[in-house]
Amino acid sequence: MPIIHKLLEITTEPGINIHNITPQIQEFVDTSGINNGQVLVFSRHTTTALAINENEVRLLEDVKVFLQKLAPEGDKYLHNDLHLRDVPEDEPINAHSHLMAMMLTTSEVIPIVDGKLGLGTWQAVLFFELDGARKRTIFLQLSGE
Amino acid sequence: MPIIHKLLEITTEPGINIHNITPQIQEFVDTSGINNGQVLVFSRHTTTALAINENEVRLLEDVKVFLQKLAPEGDKYLHNDLHLRDVPEDEPINAHSHLMAMMLTTSEVIPIVDGKLGLGTWQAVLFFELDGARKRTIFLQLSGE
Amino acid sequence: MPIIHKLLEITTEPGINIHNITPQIQEFVDTSGINNGQVLVFSRHTTTALAINENEVRLLEDVKVFLQKLAPEGDKYLHNDLHLRDVPEDEPINAHSHLMAMMLTTSEVIPIVDGKLGLGTWQAVLFFELDGARKRTIFLQLSGE
């Protein structure tokens, strides 16, 4: 059973922003020749995350507001006391971004059926930048037959 | 290594309701002949979700209350301004359901050991309807030997 | 394609505590001889959970405070009315721990590339005890080539 890897590279914008990576994943499935199997999507950072949901522009704004209320940037966090940690000078103040990431998820596994992602009608694979702007990578692993 | 699919179909009740789908998953494992491997459980909607936890009736009521407090239906959400979106007349008002779904999860992978789901004593696979009543589907994918 | 299992056993401390289990998982990968594949990490309890994030001591304290605010132990929960449930005498009062667990996750799948876990620079696999102290088990399943 073949196992195929690909790194997606994404350049994000400042603050929180959400990227629909479904087309890139489907393209990887298309070129792989795998008809029946699965794709593991793995976010490789501690202030990014994944979710599978609807790619509707107003909903994505709602999610941002929701996350900012859930883990407010302005709250007091020990992780943000940079003078008490051994960190480089450009270390970001981003405890809230880590907390948001843990409320979302790092890995998603999506079935592949008849050469297509087995997503429901309204489902999209969403990549969350929670502390941009940065260059980010997402690991894709295809396996199947 | 065989890869076997099955679609579970569930008819849900109005509002939020939680369904224990462990027996259906175990039955699928039983009939597959796979002894050692895994099952991918994939919720195919943007207002449903999965969690693995205890199937205790009073706890499930606590989870509903908790989710309703986390993402209150009555809050203002951009996604709910249907007049500003290109949607059918029967489009539901359900931004809160999408947010709850993203706080839970869409995919779970469960090990199969000696022909049985490798769940702990109190673990059950729970399917969350967050905007019922509807007909819903859950994708199961078994792989192993 | 070989499929290899291992149970990690962890003795936890009272209350909420977070354990970095990355070294144990990497050691299992090292001894397996698998170079290309994946590891399924599965938490086998309803009041424990997983997350992949940064193993920074002050951030881990922030996460504990965050979870305690999200699902306060002192709130009223139906699951905690032990006199209304058929439970042993030593049943813990732990609805808040179940809720925290559902906000985190039970299963994570991590790619293995060139014999190493495909984690990003700052990523660690974190096991959350949410109702300690107890003896806990985490199921690891390696597959690949």
Short mmCIF file of C-alpha atoms in Angstrom, two decimals, chain A residues 1 3 5 38 40 42-46 70-71 75-81 84-85 95 98-99 101-103 105-107 109 139 141, chain C residues 1 36-38 51-54 56 58-59 61-63 66 69-70 103-104 108-113 118-120 122-123 128 144-145:
data_model
loop_
_atom_site.label_atom_id
_atom_site.label_comp_id
_atom_site.label_asym_id
_atom_site.label_seq_id
_atom_site.Cartn_x
_atom_site.Cartn_y
_atom_site.Cartn_z
CA MET A 1 0.00 0.00 0.00
CA ILE A 3 2.24 6.07 1.42
CA HIS A 5 3.79 12.74 1.47
CA GLN A 38 -7.31 8.27 3.45
CA LEU A 40 -3.92 12.68 7.04
CA PHE A 42 -1.33 17.61 9.98
CA SER A 43 -0.76 21.22 11.04
CA ARG A 44 2.92 21.59 12.00
CA HIS A 45 2.80 24.60 14.34
CA THR A 46 1.65 25.41 17.87
CA LEU A 70 -12.87 32.44 24.22
CA ALA A 71 -9.16 33.25 24.73
CA ASP A 75 -5.94 38.52 29.38
CA LYS A 76 -2.99 37.91 31.67
CA TYR A 77 -1.01 34.79 30.69
CA LEU A 78 2.21 33.50 32.30
CA HIS A 79 3.54 32.47 28.87
CA ASN A 80 3.55 36.17 27.89
CA ASP A 81 6.02 37.20 30.64
CA LEU A 84 10.92 35.38 32.87
CA ARG A 85 11.63 33.03 29.95
CA ALA A 95 -0.46 32.65 24.69
CA HIS A 98 -1.78 28.57 21.66
CA LEU A 99 -5.03 28.24 23.64
CA ALA A 101 -5.09 26.11 18.70
CA MET A 102 -5.74 23.56 21.46
CA MET A 103 -9.50 24.20 21.25
CA THR A 105 -7.28 20.45 16.33
CA THR A 106 -3.86 19.54 14.93
CA SER A 107 -4.68 16.39 12.92
CA VAL A 109 -8.04 12.19 8.79
CA PHE A 139 1.85 17.98 6.17
CA GLN A 141 0.03 11.97 3.99
CA MET C 1 2.27 -3.42 6.16
CA ASN C 36 7.40 5.93 6.66
CA GLY C 37 3.91 5.73 8.11
CA GLN C 38 1.97 7.04 11.06
CA ALA C 51 -3.34 17.98 22.49
CA ILE C 52 -0.31 18.72 20.36
CA ASN C 53 1.25 22.01 21.39
CA GLU C 54 4.30 23.61 22.99
CA GLU C 56 6.55 25.30 27.84
CA ARG C 58 4.34 28.65 31.88
CA LEU C 59 2.04 27.95 28.92
CA GLU C 61 -0.05 26.65 33.63
CA ASP C 62 -2.03 29.03 31.38
CA VAL C 63 -3.86 26.06 29.83
CA PHE C 66 -8.02 28.43 30.89
CA LYS C 69 -12.43 28.93 33.65
CA LEU C 70 -14.03 27.21 30.65
CA MET C 103 -12.92 20.34 24.32
CA LEU C 104 -9.50 18.76 23.81
CA GLU C 108 -4.27 12.21 17.29
CA VAL C 109 -2.54 10.79 14.22
CA ILE C 110 1.06 11.86 13.64
CA PRO C 111 3.01 11.16 10.46
CA ILE C 112 6.34 9.29 10.61
CA VAL C 113 8.91 10.49 8.11
CA GLY C 118 6.79 14.51 11.70
CA LEU C 119 6.24 17.16 14.38
CA GLY C 120 7.07 20.83 13.85
CA TRP C 122 7.77 23.49 18.85
CA GLN C 123 5.24 20.67 18.81
CA PHE C 128 -3.86 15.83 29.98
CA GLY C 144 3.84 1.86 7.85
CA GLU C 145 6.86 0.42 6.11
#
